[in-house]
Short mmCIF file of N, CA and C in Angstrom, two decimals:
data_model
loop_
_atom_site.label_atom_id
_atom_site.label_comp_id
_atom_site.label_asym_id
_atom_site.label_seq_id
_atom_site.Cartn_x
_atom_site.Cartn_y
_atom_site.Cartn_z
N MET A 1 -70.31 -18.35 -16.51
CA MET A 1 -70.88 -19.21 -17.59
C MET A 1 -70.40 -18.78 -18.90
N ALA A 2 -70.00 -19.82 -19.73
CA ALA A 2 -69.48 -19.77 -20.94
C ALA A 2 -70.46 -19.12 -21.88
N LYS A 3 -70.01 -18.20 -22.81
CA LYS A 3 -71.00 -17.44 -23.73
C LYS A 3 -71.47 -18.44 -24.85
N ASN A 4 -70.51 -19.33 -25.40
CA ASN A 4 -71.10 -20.27 -26.42
C ASN A 4 -70.48 -21.65 -26.26
N VAL A 5 -71.12 -22.64 -26.69
CA VAL A 5 -70.64 -23.90 -26.80
C VAL A 5 -69.71 -23.93 -27.92
N THR A 6 -68.61 -24.61 -27.78
CA THR A 6 -67.57 -24.72 -28.99
C THR A 6 -67.84 -25.91 -29.87
N LYS A 7 -67.35 -25.98 -30.91
CA LYS A 7 -67.39 -27.11 -31.90
C LYS A 7 -66.63 -28.16 -31.20
N ALA A 8 -65.53 -27.98 -30.48
CA ALA A 8 -64.89 -29.15 -29.91
C ALA A 8 -65.80 -29.63 -28.80
N GLN A 9 -66.52 -28.90 -28.09
CA GLN A 9 -67.46 -29.54 -27.19
C GLN A 9 -68.55 -30.31 -27.80
N VAL A 10 -69.08 -29.94 -28.87
CA VAL A 10 -70.11 -30.63 -29.75
C VAL A 10 -69.53 -31.86 -30.14
N ASN A 11 -68.28 -31.90 -30.77
CA ASN A 11 -67.74 -33.11 -31.14
C ASN A 11 -67.47 -34.17 -30.00
N ALA A 12 -67.17 -33.57 -28.70
CA ALA A 12 -67.00 -34.44 -27.64
C ALA A 12 -68.28 -34.91 -27.19
N VAL A 13 -69.29 -34.26 -27.29
CA VAL A 13 -70.73 -34.81 -27.01
C VAL A 13 -71.11 -35.91 -27.94
N ALA A 14 -70.76 -35.67 -29.33
CA ALA A 14 -71.19 -36.67 -30.19
C ALA A 14 -70.37 -37.96 -30.04
N ARG A 15 -68.95 -37.88 -29.62
CA ARG A 15 -68.34 -39.06 -29.21
C ARG A 15 -68.88 -39.68 -28.10
N LYS A 16 -69.20 -39.09 -27.06
CA LYS A 16 -69.77 -39.60 -25.91
C LYS A 16 -71.16 -40.44 -26.27
N LEU A 17 -71.79 -39.75 -26.93
CA LEU A 17 -73.26 -40.26 -27.30
C LEU A 17 -73.05 -41.49 -28.24
N ALA A 18 -72.12 -41.38 -29.03
CA ALA A 18 -71.77 -42.45 -29.99
C ALA A 18 -71.42 -43.86 -29.14
N GLU A 19 -70.52 -43.59 -28.19
CA GLU A 19 -70.09 -44.66 -27.31
C GLU A 19 -71.20 -45.23 -26.44
N HIS A 20 -72.09 -44.21 -25.92
CA HIS A 20 -73.17 -44.81 -25.03
C HIS A 20 -74.20 -45.57 -25.87
N PHE A 21 -74.48 -45.16 -27.09
CA PHE A 21 -75.57 -45.91 -27.95
C PHE A 21 -74.84 -47.06 -28.80
N GLY A 22 -73.59 -47.04 -28.72
CA GLY A 22 -72.98 -48.20 -29.58
C GLY A 22 -73.06 -48.03 -31.07
N VAL A 23 -72.93 -46.80 -31.43
CA VAL A 23 -73.16 -46.46 -32.94
C VAL A 23 -71.76 -45.63 -33.36
N PRO A 24 -71.53 -45.46 -34.70
CA PRO A 24 -70.41 -44.72 -35.09
C PRO A 24 -70.85 -43.23 -34.75
N VAL A 25 -69.76 -42.50 -34.55
CA VAL A 25 -69.85 -41.01 -34.50
C VAL A 25 -70.62 -40.28 -35.46
N SER A 26 -70.47 -40.89 -36.83
CA SER A 26 -70.98 -40.21 -37.94
C SER A 26 -72.56 -40.43 -37.99
N THR A 27 -73.15 -41.13 -36.99
CA THR A 27 -74.56 -41.13 -36.82
C THR A 27 -75.09 -39.88 -36.43
N PHE A 28 -74.42 -38.95 -35.80
CA PHE A 28 -74.82 -37.61 -35.43
C PHE A 28 -74.21 -36.55 -36.22
N THR A 29 -75.11 -35.66 -36.69
CA THR A 29 -74.85 -34.44 -37.44
C THR A 29 -74.99 -33.29 -36.54
N ALA A 30 -73.91 -32.42 -36.58
CA ALA A 30 -73.99 -31.15 -35.78
C ALA A 30 -74.29 -30.04 -36.72
N TYR A 31 -75.18 -29.16 -36.06
CA TYR A 31 -75.78 -27.94 -36.85
C TYR A 31 -75.42 -26.81 -35.96
N GLU A 32 -74.88 -25.70 -36.61
CA GLU A 32 -74.55 -24.50 -35.79
C GLU A 32 -75.90 -23.90 -35.27
N PRO A 33 -75.58 -22.98 -34.30
CA PRO A 33 -76.65 -22.22 -33.74
C PRO A 33 -77.70 -21.62 -34.83
N GLY A 34 -78.89 -21.52 -34.52
CA GLY A 34 -79.81 -20.91 -35.38
C GLY A 34 -80.43 -21.83 -36.33
N TYR A 35 -79.91 -22.99 -36.57
CA TYR A 35 -80.38 -23.92 -37.63
C TYR A 35 -81.64 -24.57 -37.25
N HIS A 36 -81.58 -25.34 -36.04
CA HIS A 36 -82.68 -25.91 -35.42
C HIS A 36 -83.14 -25.32 -34.09
N SER A 37 -82.23 -24.63 -33.50
CA SER A 37 -82.45 -24.01 -32.15
C SER A 37 -81.45 -22.84 -31.90
N GLY A 38 -81.65 -22.24 -30.81
CA GLY A 38 -80.61 -21.24 -30.49
C GLY A 38 -79.24 -21.52 -30.24
N GLY A 39 -79.02 -22.91 -29.83
CA GLY A 39 -77.71 -23.47 -29.74
C GLY A 39 -77.20 -24.39 -30.75
N TRP A 40 -76.11 -24.96 -30.46
CA TRP A 40 -75.74 -26.05 -31.39
C TRP A 40 -76.73 -27.14 -31.26
N THR A 41 -76.83 -27.89 -32.28
CA THR A 41 -77.82 -29.13 -32.21
C THR A 41 -77.10 -30.25 -32.79
N LEU A 42 -77.41 -31.41 -32.26
CA LEU A 42 -76.90 -32.69 -32.78
C LEU A 42 -78.28 -33.40 -33.11
N ALA A 43 -78.01 -33.98 -34.49
CA ALA A 43 -79.37 -34.61 -35.02
C ALA A 43 -78.93 -36.10 -35.31
N ALA A 44 -79.87 -37.10 -35.09
CA ALA A 44 -79.70 -38.51 -35.61
C ALA A 44 -81.03 -39.07 -35.77
N GLU A 45 -81.12 -39.61 -37.04
CA GLU A 45 -82.47 -40.11 -37.37
C GLU A 45 -82.48 -41.66 -37.49
N GLU A 46 -81.30 -42.26 -37.46
CA GLU A 46 -81.30 -43.74 -37.59
C GLU A 46 -80.21 -44.25 -36.62
N GLY A 47 -80.40 -45.53 -36.21
CA GLY A 47 -79.40 -46.06 -35.47
C GLY A 47 -79.42 -45.96 -33.90
N VAL A 48 -80.40 -44.99 -33.55
CA VAL A 48 -80.41 -44.80 -32.10
C VAL A 48 -81.97 -44.89 -31.71
N PRO A 49 -82.15 -45.04 -30.41
CA PRO A 49 -83.65 -45.27 -30.00
C PRO A 49 -84.54 -44.04 -30.47
N TYR A 50 -85.79 -44.26 -30.52
CA TYR A 50 -86.75 -43.42 -31.05
C TYR A 50 -86.62 -42.00 -30.28
N GLU A 51 -86.63 -42.12 -28.99
CA GLU A 51 -86.56 -40.82 -28.24
C GLU A 51 -85.18 -40.75 -27.42
N TRP A 52 -84.18 -40.86 -28.29
CA TRP A 52 -82.75 -40.94 -27.80
C TRP A 52 -82.40 -39.54 -27.15
N THR A 53 -83.04 -38.44 -27.50
CA THR A 53 -82.73 -37.25 -26.99
C THR A 53 -83.02 -37.12 -25.58
N ILE A 54 -83.97 -37.72 -25.12
CA ILE A 54 -84.43 -37.69 -23.63
C ILE A 54 -83.32 -38.49 -22.83
N GLU A 55 -82.93 -39.56 -23.31
CA GLU A 55 -81.88 -40.37 -22.70
C GLU A 55 -80.46 -39.55 -22.65
N ALA A 56 -80.27 -39.02 -23.79
CA ALA A 56 -78.93 -38.15 -23.99
C ALA A 56 -78.99 -37.07 -23.04
N SER A 57 -79.98 -36.37 -22.87
CA SER A 57 -80.02 -35.30 -22.05
C SER A 57 -79.87 -35.70 -20.51
N GLU A 58 -80.45 -36.79 -20.23
CA GLU A 58 -80.32 -37.20 -18.81
C GLU A 58 -78.80 -37.64 -18.56
N LEU A 59 -78.12 -38.24 -19.64
CA LEU A 59 -76.77 -38.68 -19.52
C LEU A 59 -75.88 -37.48 -19.47
N LEU A 60 -76.13 -36.51 -20.10
CA LEU A 60 -75.25 -35.35 -20.32
C LEU A 60 -75.19 -34.35 -19.13
N ASN A 61 -76.48 -33.98 -18.74
CA ASN A 61 -76.63 -32.90 -17.83
C ASN A 61 -76.06 -33.22 -16.55
N GLY A 62 -75.18 -32.37 -16.01
CA GLY A 62 -74.63 -32.55 -14.71
C GLY A 62 -73.64 -33.68 -14.44
N SER A 63 -73.14 -34.23 -15.57
CA SER A 63 -71.99 -35.21 -15.38
C SER A 63 -71.16 -35.24 -16.45
N GLY A 64 -69.95 -35.64 -16.08
CA GLY A 64 -69.08 -35.90 -17.28
C GLY A 64 -68.04 -34.73 -17.47
N PRO A 65 -66.97 -34.87 -18.40
CA PRO A 65 -66.16 -33.84 -18.64
C PRO A 65 -66.58 -32.79 -19.61
N VAL A 66 -67.70 -33.06 -20.31
CA VAL A 66 -68.27 -32.26 -21.37
C VAL A 66 -69.22 -31.29 -20.55
N LYS A 67 -68.92 -30.08 -20.37
CA LYS A 67 -69.76 -29.06 -19.73
C LYS A 67 -70.71 -28.34 -20.55
N VAL A 68 -71.77 -29.01 -20.85
CA VAL A 68 -72.77 -28.28 -21.76
C VAL A 68 -74.17 -28.69 -21.08
N PHE A 69 -75.07 -27.83 -21.28
CA PHE A 69 -76.56 -28.06 -21.01
C PHE A 69 -77.22 -28.74 -22.17
N SER A 70 -78.02 -29.72 -21.98
CA SER A 70 -78.60 -30.26 -23.34
C SER A 70 -80.11 -30.35 -23.03
N GLU A 71 -80.95 -30.19 -24.09
CA GLU A 71 -82.24 -30.48 -23.86
C GLU A 71 -82.83 -31.03 -25.31
N PRO A 72 -83.86 -31.97 -25.28
CA PRO A 72 -84.38 -32.45 -26.48
C PRO A 72 -85.02 -31.19 -27.14
N VAL A 73 -84.80 -31.09 -28.47
CA VAL A 73 -85.62 -30.14 -29.21
C VAL A 73 -86.95 -30.86 -29.79
N ASN A 74 -86.53 -32.16 -30.20
CA ASN A 74 -87.69 -33.06 -30.68
C ASN A 74 -87.00 -34.65 -30.53
N HIS A 75 -87.77 -35.57 -31.02
CA HIS A 75 -87.20 -36.83 -30.96
C HIS A 75 -85.94 -37.22 -31.59
N TRP A 76 -85.48 -36.32 -32.78
CA TRP A 76 -84.33 -36.55 -33.52
C TRP A 76 -83.32 -35.55 -33.30
N CYS A 77 -83.47 -34.55 -32.42
CA CYS A 77 -82.53 -33.32 -32.46
C CYS A 77 -82.32 -32.91 -30.88
N LEU A 78 -81.08 -32.76 -30.62
CA LEU A 78 -80.68 -32.43 -29.12
C LEU A 78 -80.05 -31.03 -29.26
N GLY A 79 -80.71 -30.04 -28.53
CA GLY A 79 -79.84 -28.76 -28.28
C GLY A 79 -78.87 -28.89 -27.35
N LEU A 80 -77.74 -27.91 -27.61
CA LEU A 80 -76.64 -27.99 -26.65
C LEU A 80 -76.42 -26.52 -26.32
N TYR A 81 -76.37 -26.10 -25.00
CA TYR A 81 -76.17 -24.82 -24.67
C TYR A 81 -75.06 -24.61 -23.55
N PRO A 82 -74.56 -23.47 -23.45
CA PRO A 82 -73.57 -23.26 -22.27
C PRO A 82 -73.89 -23.77 -20.91
N ALA A 83 -73.34 -24.55 -20.21
CA ALA A 83 -73.70 -24.93 -18.84
C ALA A 83 -73.54 -23.91 -17.86
#
């Protein structure tokens, strides 16, 4: 198991989510571990569905080239952890 999620992985997740939701990648703001949760977090408050984090978590966990575990922190912030 990886010790930490890398900034490159966070950026790859943001790109994948931007493509999925049909929004610019700049819709998502990345925060380093400890700011909103124990892992990296991606926040989005506009341009995505209200509970986008639930859909994003289902999309990311267990599939695709970006190997991270994600979980909703709340309706606007998604936690990213080593898979």
